[in-house]
PDB file of C-alpha atoms in Angstrom:
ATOM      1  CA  UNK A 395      14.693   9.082  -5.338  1.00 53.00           C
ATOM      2  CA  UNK A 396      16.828   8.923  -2.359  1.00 55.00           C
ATOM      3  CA  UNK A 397      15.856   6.418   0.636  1.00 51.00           C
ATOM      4  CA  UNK A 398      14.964   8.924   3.327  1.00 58.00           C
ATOM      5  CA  UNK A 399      12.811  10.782   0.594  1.00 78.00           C
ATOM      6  CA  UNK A 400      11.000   8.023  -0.723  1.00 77.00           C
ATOM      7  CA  UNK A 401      10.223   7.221   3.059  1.00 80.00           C
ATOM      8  CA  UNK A 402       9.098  10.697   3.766  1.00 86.00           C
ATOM      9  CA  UNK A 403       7.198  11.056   0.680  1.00 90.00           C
ATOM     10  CA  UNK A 404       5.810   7.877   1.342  1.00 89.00           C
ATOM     11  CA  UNK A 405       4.386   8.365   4.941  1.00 90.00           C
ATOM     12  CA  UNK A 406       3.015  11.823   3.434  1.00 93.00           C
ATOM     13  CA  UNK A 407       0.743   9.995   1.406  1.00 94.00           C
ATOM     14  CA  UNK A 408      -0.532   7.546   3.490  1.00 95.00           C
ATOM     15  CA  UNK A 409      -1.184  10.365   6.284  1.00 93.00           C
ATOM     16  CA  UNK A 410      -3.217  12.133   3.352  1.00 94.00           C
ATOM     17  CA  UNK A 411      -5.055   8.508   2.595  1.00 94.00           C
ATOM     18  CA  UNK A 412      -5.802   8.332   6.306  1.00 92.00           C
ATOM     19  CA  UNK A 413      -7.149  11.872   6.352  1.00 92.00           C
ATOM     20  CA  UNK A 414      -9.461  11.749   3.222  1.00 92.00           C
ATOM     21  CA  UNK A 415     -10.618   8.278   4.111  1.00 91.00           C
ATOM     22  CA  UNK A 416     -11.657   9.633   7.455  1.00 86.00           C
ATOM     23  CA  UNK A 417     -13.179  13.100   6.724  1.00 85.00           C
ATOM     24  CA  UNK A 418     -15.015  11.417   3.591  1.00 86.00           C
ATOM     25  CA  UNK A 419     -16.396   8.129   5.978  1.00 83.00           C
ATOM     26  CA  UNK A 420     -17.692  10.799   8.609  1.00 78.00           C
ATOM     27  CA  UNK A 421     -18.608  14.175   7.456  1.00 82.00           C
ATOM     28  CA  UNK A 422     -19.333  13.805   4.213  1.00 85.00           C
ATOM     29  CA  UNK A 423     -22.850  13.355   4.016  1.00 83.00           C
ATOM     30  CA  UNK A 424     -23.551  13.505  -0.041  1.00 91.00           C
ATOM     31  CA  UNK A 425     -22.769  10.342  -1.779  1.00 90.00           C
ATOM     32  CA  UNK A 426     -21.188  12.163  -5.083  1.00 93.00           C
ATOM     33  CA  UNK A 427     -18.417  13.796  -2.579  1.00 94.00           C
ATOM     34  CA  UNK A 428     -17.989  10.576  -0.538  1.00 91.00           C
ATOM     35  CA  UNK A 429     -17.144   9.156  -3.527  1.00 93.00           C
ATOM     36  CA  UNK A 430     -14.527  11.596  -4.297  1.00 95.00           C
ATOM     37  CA  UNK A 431     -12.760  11.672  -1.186  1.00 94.00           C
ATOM     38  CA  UNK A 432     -12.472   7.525  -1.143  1.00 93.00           C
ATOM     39  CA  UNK A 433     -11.252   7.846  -4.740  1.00 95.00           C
ATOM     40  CA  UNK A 434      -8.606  10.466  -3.508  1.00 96.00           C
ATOM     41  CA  UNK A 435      -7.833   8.211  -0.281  1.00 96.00           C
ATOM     42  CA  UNK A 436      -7.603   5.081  -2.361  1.00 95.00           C
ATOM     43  CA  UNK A 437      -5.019   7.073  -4.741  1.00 96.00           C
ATOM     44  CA  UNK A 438      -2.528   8.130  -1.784  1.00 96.00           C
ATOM     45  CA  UNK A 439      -3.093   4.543  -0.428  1.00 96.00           C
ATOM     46  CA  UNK A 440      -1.875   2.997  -3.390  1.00 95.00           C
ATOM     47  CA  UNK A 441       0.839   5.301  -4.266  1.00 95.00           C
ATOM     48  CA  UNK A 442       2.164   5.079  -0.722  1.00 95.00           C
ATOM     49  CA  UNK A 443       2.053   2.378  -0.194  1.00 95.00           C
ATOM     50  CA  UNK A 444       3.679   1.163  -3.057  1.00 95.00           C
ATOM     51  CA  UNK A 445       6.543   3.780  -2.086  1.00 92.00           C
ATOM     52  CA  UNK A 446       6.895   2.231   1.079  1.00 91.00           C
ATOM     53  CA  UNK A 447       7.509  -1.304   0.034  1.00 91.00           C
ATOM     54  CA  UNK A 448       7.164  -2.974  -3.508  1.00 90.00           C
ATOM     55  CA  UNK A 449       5.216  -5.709  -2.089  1.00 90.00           C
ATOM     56  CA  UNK A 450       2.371  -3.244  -2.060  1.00 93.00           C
ATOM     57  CA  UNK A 451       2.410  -2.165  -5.367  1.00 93.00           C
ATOM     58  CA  UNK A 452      -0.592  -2.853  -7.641  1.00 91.00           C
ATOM     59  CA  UNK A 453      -2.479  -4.897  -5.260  1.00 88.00           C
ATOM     60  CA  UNK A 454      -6.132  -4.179  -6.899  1.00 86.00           C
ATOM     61  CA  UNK A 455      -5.019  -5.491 -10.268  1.00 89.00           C
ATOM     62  CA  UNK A 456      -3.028  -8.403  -8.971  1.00 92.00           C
ATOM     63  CA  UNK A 457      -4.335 -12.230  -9.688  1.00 93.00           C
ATOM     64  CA  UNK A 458      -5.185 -14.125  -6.917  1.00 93.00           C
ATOM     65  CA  UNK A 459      -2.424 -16.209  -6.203  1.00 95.00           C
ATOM     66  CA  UNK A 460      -0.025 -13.421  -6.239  1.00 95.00           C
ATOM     67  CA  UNK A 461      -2.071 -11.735  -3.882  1.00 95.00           C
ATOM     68  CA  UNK A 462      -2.270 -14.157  -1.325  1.00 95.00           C
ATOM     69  CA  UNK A 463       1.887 -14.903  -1.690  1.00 96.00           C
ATOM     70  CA  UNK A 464       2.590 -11.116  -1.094  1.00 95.00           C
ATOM     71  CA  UNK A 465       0.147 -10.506   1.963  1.00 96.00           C
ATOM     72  CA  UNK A 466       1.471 -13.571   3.318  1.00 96.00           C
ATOM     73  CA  UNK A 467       4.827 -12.097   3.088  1.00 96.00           C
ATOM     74  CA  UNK A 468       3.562  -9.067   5.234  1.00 96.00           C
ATOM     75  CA  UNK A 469       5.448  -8.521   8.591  1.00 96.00           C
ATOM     76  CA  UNK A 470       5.109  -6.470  12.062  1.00 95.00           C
ATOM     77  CA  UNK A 471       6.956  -3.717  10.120  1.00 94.00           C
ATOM     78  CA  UNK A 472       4.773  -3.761   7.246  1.00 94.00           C
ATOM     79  CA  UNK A 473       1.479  -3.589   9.229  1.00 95.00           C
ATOM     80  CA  UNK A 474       0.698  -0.080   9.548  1.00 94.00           C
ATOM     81  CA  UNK A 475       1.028   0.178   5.815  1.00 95.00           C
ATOM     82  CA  UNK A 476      -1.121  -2.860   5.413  1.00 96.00           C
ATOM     83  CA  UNK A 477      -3.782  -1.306   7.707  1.00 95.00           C
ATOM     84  CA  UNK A 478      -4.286   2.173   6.380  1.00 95.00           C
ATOM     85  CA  UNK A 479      -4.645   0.003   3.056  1.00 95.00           C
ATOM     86  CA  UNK A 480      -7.177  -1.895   3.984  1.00 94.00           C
ATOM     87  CA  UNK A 481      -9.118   0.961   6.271  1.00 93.00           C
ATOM     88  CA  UNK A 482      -9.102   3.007   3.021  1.00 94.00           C
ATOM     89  CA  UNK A 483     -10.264   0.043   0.734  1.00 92.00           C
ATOM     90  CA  UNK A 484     -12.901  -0.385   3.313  1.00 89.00           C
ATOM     91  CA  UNK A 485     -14.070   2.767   3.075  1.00 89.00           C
ATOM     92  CA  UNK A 486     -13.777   3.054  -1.218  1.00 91.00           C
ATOM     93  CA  UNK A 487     -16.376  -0.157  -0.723  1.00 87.00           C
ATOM     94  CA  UNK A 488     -18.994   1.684   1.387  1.00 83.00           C
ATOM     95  CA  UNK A 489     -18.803   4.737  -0.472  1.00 88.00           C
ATOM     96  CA  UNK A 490     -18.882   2.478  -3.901  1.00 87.00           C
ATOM     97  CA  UNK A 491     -21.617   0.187  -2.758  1.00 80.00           C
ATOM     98  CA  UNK A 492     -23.755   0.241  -5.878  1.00 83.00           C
ATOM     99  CA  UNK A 493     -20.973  -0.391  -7.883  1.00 85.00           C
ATOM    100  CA  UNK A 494     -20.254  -4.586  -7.824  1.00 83.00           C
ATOM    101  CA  UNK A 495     -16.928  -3.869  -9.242  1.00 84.00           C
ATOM    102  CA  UNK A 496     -16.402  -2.420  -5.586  1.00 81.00           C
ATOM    103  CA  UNK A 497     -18.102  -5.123  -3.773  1.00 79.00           C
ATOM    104  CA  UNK A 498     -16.232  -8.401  -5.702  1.00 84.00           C
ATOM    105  CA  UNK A 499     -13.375  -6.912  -3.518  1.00 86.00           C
ATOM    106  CA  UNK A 500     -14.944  -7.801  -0.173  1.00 86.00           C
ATOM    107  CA  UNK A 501     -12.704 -10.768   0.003  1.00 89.00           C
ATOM    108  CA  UNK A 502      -9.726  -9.504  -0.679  1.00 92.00           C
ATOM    109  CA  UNK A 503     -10.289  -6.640   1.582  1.00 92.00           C
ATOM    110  CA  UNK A 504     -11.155  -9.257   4.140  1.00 93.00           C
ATOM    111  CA  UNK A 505      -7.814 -10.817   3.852  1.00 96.00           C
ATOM    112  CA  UNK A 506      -6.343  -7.936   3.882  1.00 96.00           C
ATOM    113  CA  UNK A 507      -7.578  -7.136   7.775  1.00 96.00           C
ATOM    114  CA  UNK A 508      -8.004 -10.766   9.147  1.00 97.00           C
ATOM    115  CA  UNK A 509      -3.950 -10.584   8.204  1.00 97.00           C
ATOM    116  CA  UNK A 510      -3.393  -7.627  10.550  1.00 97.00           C
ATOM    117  CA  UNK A 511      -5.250  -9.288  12.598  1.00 97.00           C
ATOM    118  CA  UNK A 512      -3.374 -12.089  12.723  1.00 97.00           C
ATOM    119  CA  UNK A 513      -0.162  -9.992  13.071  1.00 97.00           C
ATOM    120  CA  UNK A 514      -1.502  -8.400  16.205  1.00 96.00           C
ATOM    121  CA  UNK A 515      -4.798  -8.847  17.381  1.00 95.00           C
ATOM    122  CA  UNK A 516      -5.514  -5.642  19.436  1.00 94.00           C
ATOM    123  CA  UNK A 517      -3.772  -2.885  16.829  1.00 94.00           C
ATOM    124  CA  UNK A 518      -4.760   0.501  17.531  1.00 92.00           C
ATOM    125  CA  UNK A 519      -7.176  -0.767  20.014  1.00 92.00           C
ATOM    126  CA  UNK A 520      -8.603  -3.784  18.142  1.00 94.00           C
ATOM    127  CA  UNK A 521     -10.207  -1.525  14.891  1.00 93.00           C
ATOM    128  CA  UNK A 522      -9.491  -4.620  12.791  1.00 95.00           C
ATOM    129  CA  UNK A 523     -11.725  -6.512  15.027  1.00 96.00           C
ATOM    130  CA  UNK A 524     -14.368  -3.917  14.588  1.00 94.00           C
ATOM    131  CA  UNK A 525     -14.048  -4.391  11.105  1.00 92.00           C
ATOM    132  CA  UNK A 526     -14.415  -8.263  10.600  1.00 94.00           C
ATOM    133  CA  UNK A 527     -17.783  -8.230  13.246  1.00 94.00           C
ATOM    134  CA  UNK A 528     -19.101  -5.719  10.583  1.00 90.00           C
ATOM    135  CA  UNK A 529     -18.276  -7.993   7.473  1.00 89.00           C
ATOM    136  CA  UNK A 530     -19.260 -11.081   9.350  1.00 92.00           C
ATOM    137  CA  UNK A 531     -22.914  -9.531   9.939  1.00 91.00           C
ATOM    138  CA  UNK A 532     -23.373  -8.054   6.612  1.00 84.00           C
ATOM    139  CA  UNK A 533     -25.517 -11.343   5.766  1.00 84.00           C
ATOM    140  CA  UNK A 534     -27.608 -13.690   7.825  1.00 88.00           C
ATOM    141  CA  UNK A 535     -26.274 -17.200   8.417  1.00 90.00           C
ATOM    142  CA  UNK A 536     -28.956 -18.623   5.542  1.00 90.00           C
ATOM    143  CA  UNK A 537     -26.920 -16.255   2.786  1.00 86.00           C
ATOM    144  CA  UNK A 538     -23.462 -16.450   3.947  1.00 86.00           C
ATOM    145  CA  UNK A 539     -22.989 -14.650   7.118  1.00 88.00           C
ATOM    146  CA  UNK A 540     -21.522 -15.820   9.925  1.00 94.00           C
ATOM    147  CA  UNK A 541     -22.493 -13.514  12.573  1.00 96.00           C
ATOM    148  CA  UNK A 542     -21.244 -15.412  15.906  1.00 97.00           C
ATOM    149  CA  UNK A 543     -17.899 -14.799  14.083  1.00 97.00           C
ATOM    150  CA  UNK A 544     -18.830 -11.261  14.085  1.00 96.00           C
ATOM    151  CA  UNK A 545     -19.944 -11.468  17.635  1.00 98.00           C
ATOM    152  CA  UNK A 546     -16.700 -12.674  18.592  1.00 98.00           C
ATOM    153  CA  UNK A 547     -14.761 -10.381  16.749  1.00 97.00           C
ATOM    154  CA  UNK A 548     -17.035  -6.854  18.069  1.00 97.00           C
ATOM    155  CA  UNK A 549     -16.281  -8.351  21.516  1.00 98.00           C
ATOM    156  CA  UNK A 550     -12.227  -8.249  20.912  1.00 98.00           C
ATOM    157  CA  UNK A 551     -12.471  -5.025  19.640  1.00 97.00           C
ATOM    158  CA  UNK A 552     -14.673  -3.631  22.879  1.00 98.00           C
ATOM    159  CA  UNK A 553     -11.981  -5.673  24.796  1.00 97.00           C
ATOM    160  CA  UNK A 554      -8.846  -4.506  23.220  1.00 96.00           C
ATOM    161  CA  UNK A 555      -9.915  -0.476  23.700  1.00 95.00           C
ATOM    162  CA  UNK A 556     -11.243  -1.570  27.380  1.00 95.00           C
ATOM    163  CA  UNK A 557     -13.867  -0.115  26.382  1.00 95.00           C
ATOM    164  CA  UNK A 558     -13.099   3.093  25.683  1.00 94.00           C
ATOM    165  CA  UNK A 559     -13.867   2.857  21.987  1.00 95.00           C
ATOM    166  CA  UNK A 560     -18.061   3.168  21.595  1.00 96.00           C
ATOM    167  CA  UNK A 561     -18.227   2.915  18.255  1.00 94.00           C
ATOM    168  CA  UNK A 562     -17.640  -1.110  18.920  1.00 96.00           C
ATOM    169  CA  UNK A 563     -20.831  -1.310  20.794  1.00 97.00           C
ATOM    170  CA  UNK A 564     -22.448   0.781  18.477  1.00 96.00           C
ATOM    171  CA  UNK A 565     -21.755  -1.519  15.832  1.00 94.00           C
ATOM    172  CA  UNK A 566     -22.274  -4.569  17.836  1.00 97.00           C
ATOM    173  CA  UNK A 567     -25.878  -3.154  18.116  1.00 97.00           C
ATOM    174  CA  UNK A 568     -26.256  -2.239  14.515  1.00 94.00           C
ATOM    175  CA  UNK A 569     -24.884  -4.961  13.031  1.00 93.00           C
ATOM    176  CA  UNK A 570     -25.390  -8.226  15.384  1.00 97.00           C
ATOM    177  CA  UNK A 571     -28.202  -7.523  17.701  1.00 98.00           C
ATOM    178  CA  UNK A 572     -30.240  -6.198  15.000  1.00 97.00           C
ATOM    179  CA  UNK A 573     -29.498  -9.141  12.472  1.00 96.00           C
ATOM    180  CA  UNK A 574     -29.929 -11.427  15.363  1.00 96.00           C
ATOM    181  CA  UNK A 575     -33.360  -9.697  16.066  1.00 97.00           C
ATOM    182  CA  UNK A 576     -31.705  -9.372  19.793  1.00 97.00           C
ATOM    183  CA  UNK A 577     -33.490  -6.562  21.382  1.00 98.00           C
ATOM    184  CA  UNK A 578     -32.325  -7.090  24.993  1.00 98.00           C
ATOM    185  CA  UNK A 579     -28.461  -6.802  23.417  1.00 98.00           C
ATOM    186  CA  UNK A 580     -29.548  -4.198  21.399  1.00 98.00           C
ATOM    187  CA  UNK A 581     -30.482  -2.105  24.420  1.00 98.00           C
ATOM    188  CA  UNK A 582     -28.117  -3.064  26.812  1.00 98.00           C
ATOM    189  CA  UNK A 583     -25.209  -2.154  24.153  1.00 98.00           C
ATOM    190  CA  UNK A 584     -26.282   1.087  22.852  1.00 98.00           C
ATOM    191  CA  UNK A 585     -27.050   2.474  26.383  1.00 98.00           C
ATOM    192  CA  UNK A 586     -23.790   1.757  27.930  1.00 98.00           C
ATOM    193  CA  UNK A 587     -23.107   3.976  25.078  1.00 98.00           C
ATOM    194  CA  UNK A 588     -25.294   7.210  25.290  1.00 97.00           C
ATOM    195  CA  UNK A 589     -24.879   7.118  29.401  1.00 97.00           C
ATOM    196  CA  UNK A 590     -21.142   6.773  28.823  1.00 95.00           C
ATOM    197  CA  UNK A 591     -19.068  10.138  29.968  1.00 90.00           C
ATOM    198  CA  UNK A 592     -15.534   9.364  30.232  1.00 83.00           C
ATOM    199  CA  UNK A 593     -13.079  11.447  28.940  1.00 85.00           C
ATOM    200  CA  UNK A 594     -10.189   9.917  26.240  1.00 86.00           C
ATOM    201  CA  UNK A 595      -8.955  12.066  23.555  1.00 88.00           C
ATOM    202  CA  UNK A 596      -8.114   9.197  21.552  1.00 87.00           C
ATOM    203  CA  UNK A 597     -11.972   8.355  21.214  1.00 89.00           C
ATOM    204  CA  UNK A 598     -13.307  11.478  21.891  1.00 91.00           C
ATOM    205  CA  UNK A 599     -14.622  12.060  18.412  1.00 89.00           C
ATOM    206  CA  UNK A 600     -15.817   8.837  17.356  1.00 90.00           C
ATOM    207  CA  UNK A 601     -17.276   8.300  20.436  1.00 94.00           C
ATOM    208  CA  UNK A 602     -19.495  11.402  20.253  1.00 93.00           C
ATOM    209  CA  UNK A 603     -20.416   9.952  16.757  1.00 91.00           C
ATOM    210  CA  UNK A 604     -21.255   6.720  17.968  1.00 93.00           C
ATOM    211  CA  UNK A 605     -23.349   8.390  20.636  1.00 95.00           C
ATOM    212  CA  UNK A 606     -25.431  10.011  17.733  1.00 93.00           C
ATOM    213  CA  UNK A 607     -25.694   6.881  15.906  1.00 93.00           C
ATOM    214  CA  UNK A 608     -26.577   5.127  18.852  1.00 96.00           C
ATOM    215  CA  UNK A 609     -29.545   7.385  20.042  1.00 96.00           C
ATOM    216  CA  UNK A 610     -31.093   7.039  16.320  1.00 94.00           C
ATOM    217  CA  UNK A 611     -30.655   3.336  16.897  1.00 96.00           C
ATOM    218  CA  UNK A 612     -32.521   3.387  19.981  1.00 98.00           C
ATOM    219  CA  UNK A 613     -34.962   6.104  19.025  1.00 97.00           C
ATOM    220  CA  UNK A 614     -36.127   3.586  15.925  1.00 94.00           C
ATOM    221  CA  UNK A 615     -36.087   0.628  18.531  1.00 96.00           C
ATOM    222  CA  UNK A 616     -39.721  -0.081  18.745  1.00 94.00           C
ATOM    223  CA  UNK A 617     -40.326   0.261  15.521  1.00 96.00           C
ATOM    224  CA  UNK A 618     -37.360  -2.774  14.280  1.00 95.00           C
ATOM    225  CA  UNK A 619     -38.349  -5.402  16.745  1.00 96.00           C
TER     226      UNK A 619
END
């Protein structure tokens, strides 16, 4: 196949991983056709990616060590490939969260976005750090987590977007305060959040989603602490 097509083909599929990894995270409410559309995002993801650069090929099958020696190998102009990998392996997880085959990944996928992070710590407006605070509070302290970690890393991604991105403190309220049993966060976060009415198409959707979410969250306030 000739370069330019290979790189056109390539970015085709990893626009179409993007796409079904989004639509199936948001609006698809049964779990059967979650399931579906990660499976179909995971699919461009791989074959995309692997288009796009060898070093990406076969990563889910891949031992350990070899792993670790490729994503170390990943550069600045490897790291939008590396993050719609990881976004959509996020996303296969949550939709496959009964399956343990999914969750023994966690680590890897972890790797996978503490490397972009490392790379460049405010990409697309820190949604890397918005993922490690989530994986960092999926666990109290006594079982694993480390949630200050988390705290630190849902602050860089509120930081990075100035703001603008709500779903941060939506998750910072979900995930820490709540796990922390920090009411006064809680409620501080999540109303900056449904009394927020700036304007940003960039955020626009999400943010109306994390204004939903957030109302819920406050709505079942009482009734958690």
């Amino acid at each position: 196949m000739p370069w330019c097509s290979r790189t056109r083909r390539a970015g085709l599929l990893l626009g179409a991983a993007d796409l079904y990894g989004f639509y199936g995270g948001v609006f698809v409410d049964d779990p059967d056709r979650a399931v579906l559309f990660a499976d179909k995002a995971m699919g461009f993801a791989a074959q995309g990616s692997c288009l796009q650069d060898a070093l990406f090929c076969d990563w889910a099958t891949l031992d350990r060590e070899t792993f670790e020696a490729r994503l170390a190998e990943v550069g600045p102009d490897e790291l939008a490939t590396l993050n719609t990998v990881a976004s959509v392996w996020v996303g296969w997880m949550q939709a496959n969260s009964d399956d343990w085959n999914a969750i023994a990944q966690l680590g890897r996928v972890q790797q996978m976005i503490e490397r972009v992070v490392a790379l460049d710590p405010d990409y697309e407006q820190g949604t890397a750090q918005l993922y490690l605070g989530v994986l960092h509070t999926l666990l109290p302290p006594l079982q694993g987590g480390k949630p200050e970690l988390g705290r630190s890393h849902f602050e860089a991604a509120i930081a990075a977007s100035e703001g603008r991105n709500l779903l941060a403190k939506t998750y910072f309220a979900k995930h820490y305060a709540r796990l922390m049993f920090d009411q006064e966060l809680h409620h501080e976060l999540l109303t900056e959040v449904v009394e927020s009415d700036f304007d940003d198409p960039q955020f626009n959707l999400m943010n109306e989603l994390a204004k939903q979410e957030a109302r819920i969250l406050l709505a079942d306030e009482a009734d958690y602490f």
